Amino acid sequence: MPKAKVHSGAAKRFKKTAGGYKRKSAHKSHILTKMTTKRKRQLRGTSMIHKNDEVLIDRMLRAK
């Protein structure tokens, strides 16, 4: 059986957990000097993917 193709960008961005998929917060990659410390602290954590989007993530990661 051939190896299943995986969307490599999605594999780096999403992690499978028991409760679904988690992702990092957006807007945390550049122009950090203009952001307040409070805003950077709020963006530090991770978020869960909405249930409606899990089907798309499953398809990109070929998870079963």
mmCIF file with all atom_site columns, C-alpha atoms in Angstrom:
data_model
loop_
_atom_site.group_PDB
_atom_site.id
_atom_site.type_symbol
_atom_site.label_atom_id
_atom_site.label_alt_id
_atom_site.label_comp_id
_atom_site.label_asym_id
_atom_site.label_entity_id
_atom_site.label_seq_id
_atom_site.pdbx_PDB_ins_code
_atom_site.Cartn_x
_atom_site.Cartn_y
_atom_site.Cartn_z
_atom_site.occupancy
_atom_site.B_iso_or_equiv
_atom_site.pdbx_formal_charge
_atom_site.auth_seq_id
_atom_site.auth_comp_id
_atom_site.auth_asym_id
_atom_site.auth_atom_id
_atom_site.pdbx_PDB_model_num
ATOM 1  C CA . MET A 1 1  ? 0.000   0.000  0.000  1.00 0.00 ? 1  MET A CA 1
ATOM 2  C CA . PRO A 1 2  ? 1.479   3.406  -0.938 1.00 0.00 ? 2  PRO A CA 1
ATOM 3  C CA . LYS A 1 3  ? 2.277   5.983  1.685  1.00 0.00 ? 3  LYS A CA 1
ATOM 4  C CA . ALA A 1 4  ? -0.587  8.443  2.307  1.00 0.00 ? 4  ALA A CA 1
ATOM 5  C CA . LYS A 1 5  ? 0.199   12.029 1.367  1.00 0.00 ? 5  LYS A CA 1
ATOM 6  C CA . VAL A 1 6  ? -0.024  14.589 4.149  1.00 0.00 ? 6  VAL A CA 1
ATOM 7  C CA . HIS A 1 7  ? -0.274  18.353 3.766  1.00 0.00 ? 7  HIS A CA 1
ATOM 8  C CA . SER A 1 8  ? 3.093   19.237 5.308  1.00 0.00 ? 8  SER A CA 1
ATOM 9  C CA . GLY A 1 9  ? 2.081   22.794 6.214  1.00 0.00 ? 9  GLY A CA 1
ATOM 10 C CA . ALA A 1 10 ? -0.945  21.557 8.119  1.00 0.00 ? 10 ALA A CA 1
ATOM 11 C CA . ALA A 1 11 ? 1.153   18.934 9.883  1.00 0.00 ? 11 ALA A CA 1
ATOM 12 C CA . LYS A 1 12 ? 3.329   21.729 11.289 1.00 0.00 ? 12 LYS A CA 1
ATOM 13 C CA . ARG A 1 13 ? 0.421   23.975 12.308 1.00 0.00 ? 13 ARG A CA 1
ATOM 14 C CA . PHE A 1 14 ? -2.044  21.580 13.945 1.00 0.00 ? 14 PHE A CA 1
ATOM 15 C CA . LYS A 1 15 ? -1.625  18.992 16.679 1.00 0.00 ? 15 LYS A CA 1
ATOM 16 C CA . LYS A 1 16 ? -4.113  16.208 17.404 1.00 0.00 ? 16 LYS A CA 1
ATOM 17 C CA . THR A 1 17 ? -5.286  16.012 21.031 1.00 0.00 ? 17 THR A CA 1
ATOM 18 C CA . ALA A 1 18 ? -7.945  13.991 22.827 1.00 0.00 ? 18 ALA A CA 1
ATOM 19 C CA . GLY A 1 19 ? -10.404 16.891 22.540 1.00 0.00 ? 19 GLY A CA 1
ATOM 20 C CA . GLY A 1 20 ? -9.735  17.654 18.866 1.00 0.00 ? 20 GLY A CA 1
ATOM 21 C CA . TYR A 1 21 ? -7.039  19.751 17.209 1.00 0.00 ? 21 TYR A CA 1
ATOM 22 C CA . LYS A 1 22 ? -5.133  22.666 18.690 1.00 0.00 ? 22 LYS A CA 1
ATOM 23 C CA . ARG A 1 23 ? -3.430  25.540 16.892 1.00 0.00 ? 23 ARG A CA 1
ATOM 24 C CA . LYS A 1 24 ? -1.310  28.532 17.786 1.00 0.00 ? 24 LYS A CA 1
ATOM 25 C CA . SER A 1 25 ? -2.722  32.029 17.922 1.00 0.00 ? 25 SER A CA 1
ATOM 26 C CA . ALA A 1 26 ? -2.412  34.197 14.835 1.00 0.00 ? 26 ALA A CA 1
ATOM 27 C CA . HIS A 1 27 ? -0.698  37.626 14.587 1.00 0.00 ? 27 HIS A CA 1
ATOM 28 C CA . LYS A 1 28 ? 2.292   36.585 16.708 1.00 0.00 ? 28 LYS A CA 1
ATOM 29 C CA . SER A 1 29 ? 5.043   36.419 14.089 1.00 0.00 ? 29 SER A CA 1
ATOM 30 C CA . HIS A 1 30 ? 6.145   39.971 13.313 1.00 0.00 ? 30 HIS A CA 1
ATOM 31 C CA . ILE A 1 31 ? 5.894   43.659 14.335 1.00 0.00 ? 31 ILE A CA 1
ATOM 32 C CA . LEU A 1 32 ? 6.004   42.679 17.984 1.00 0.00 ? 32 LEU A CA 1
ATOM 33 C CA . THR A 1 33 ? 7.522   46.001 19.009 1.00 0.00 ? 33 THR A CA 1
ATOM 34 C CA . LYS A 1 34 ? 4.264   47.836 18.304 1.00 0.00 ? 34 LYS A CA 1
ATOM 35 C CA . MET A 1 35 ? 2.162   45.411 20.362 1.00 0.00 ? 35 MET A CA 1
ATOM 36 C CA . THR A 1 36 ? 1.555   45.990 24.015 1.00 0.00 ? 36 THR A CA 1
ATOM 37 C CA . THR A 1 37 ? 2.867   43.480 26.520 1.00 0.00 ? 37 THR A CA 1
ATOM 38 C CA . LYS A 1 38 ? -0.703  42.546 27.414 1.00 0.00 ? 38 LYS A CA 1
ATOM 39 C CA . ARG A 1 39 ? -1.554  41.752 23.784 1.00 0.00 ? 39 ARG A CA 1
ATOM 40 C CA . LYS A 1 40 ? 1.555   39.596 23.330 1.00 0.00 ? 40 LYS A CA 1
ATOM 41 C CA . ARG A 1 41 ? 0.740   37.734 26.532 1.00 0.00 ? 41 ARG A CA 1
ATOM 42 C CA . GLN A 1 42 ? -2.814  37.024 25.315 1.00 0.00 ? 42 GLN A CA 1
ATOM 43 C CA . LEU A 1 43 ? -1.475  35.644 22.022 1.00 0.00 ? 43 LEU A CA 1
ATOM 44 C CA . ARG A 1 44 ? 0.993   33.336 23.771 1.00 0.00 ? 44 ARG A CA 1
ATOM 45 C CA . GLY A 1 45 ? -1.340  30.377 24.261 1.00 0.00 ? 45 GLY A CA 1
ATOM 46 C CA . THR A 1 46 ? -3.022  27.906 21.943 1.00 0.00 ? 46 THR A CA 1
ATOM 47 C CA . SER A 1 47 ? -6.605  27.580 20.745 1.00 0.00 ? 47 SER A CA 1
ATOM 48 C CA . MET A 1 48 ? -8.792  24.642 19.822 1.00 0.00 ? 48 MET A CA 1
ATOM 49 C CA . ILE A 1 49 ? -10.090 24.192 16.270 1.00 0.00 ? 49 ILE A CA 1
ATOM 50 C CA . HIS A 1 50 ? -13.851 24.510 15.886 1.00 0.00 ? 50 HIS A CA 1
ATOM 51 C CA . LYS A 1 51 ? -15.740 21.236 15.404 1.00 0.00 ? 51 LYS A CA 1
ATOM 52 C CA . ASN A 1 52 ? -16.916 22.285 11.929 1.00 0.00 ? 52 ASN A CA 1
ATOM 53 C CA . ASP A 1 53 ? -13.319 22.677 10.722 1.00 0.00 ? 53 ASP A CA 1
ATOM 54 C CA . GLU A 1 54 ? -12.091 19.326 12.058 1.00 0.00 ? 54 GLU A CA 1
ATOM 55 C CA . VAL A 1 55 ? -13.238 17.533 8.889  1.00 0.00 ? 55 VAL A CA 1
ATOM 56 C CA . LEU A 1 56 ? -10.973 19.753 6.764  1.00 0.00 ? 56 LEU A CA 1
ATOM 57 C CA . ILE A 1 57 ? -8.026  19.235 9.100  1.00 0.00 ? 57 ILE A CA 1
ATOM 58 C CA . ASP A 1 58 ? -8.615  15.454 9.097  1.00 0.00 ? 58 ASP A CA 1
ATOM 59 C CA . ARG A 1 59 ? -8.536  15.484 5.312  1.00 0.00 ? 59 ARG A CA 1
ATOM 60 C CA . MET A 1 60 ? -5.291  17.486 5.207  1.00 0.00 ? 60 MET A CA 1
ATOM 61 C CA . LEU A 1 61 ? -3.597  15.255 7.772  1.00 0.00 ? 61 LEU A CA 1
ATOM 62 C CA . ARG A 1 62 ? -5.173  12.008 6.506  1.00 0.00 ? 62 ARG A CA 1
ATOM 63 C CA . ALA A 1 63 ? -6.130  11.133 10.071 1.00 0.00 ? 63 ALA A CA 1
ATOM 64 C CA . LYS A 1 64 ? -8.595  8.341  10.651 1.00 0.00 ? 64 LYS A CA 1
#
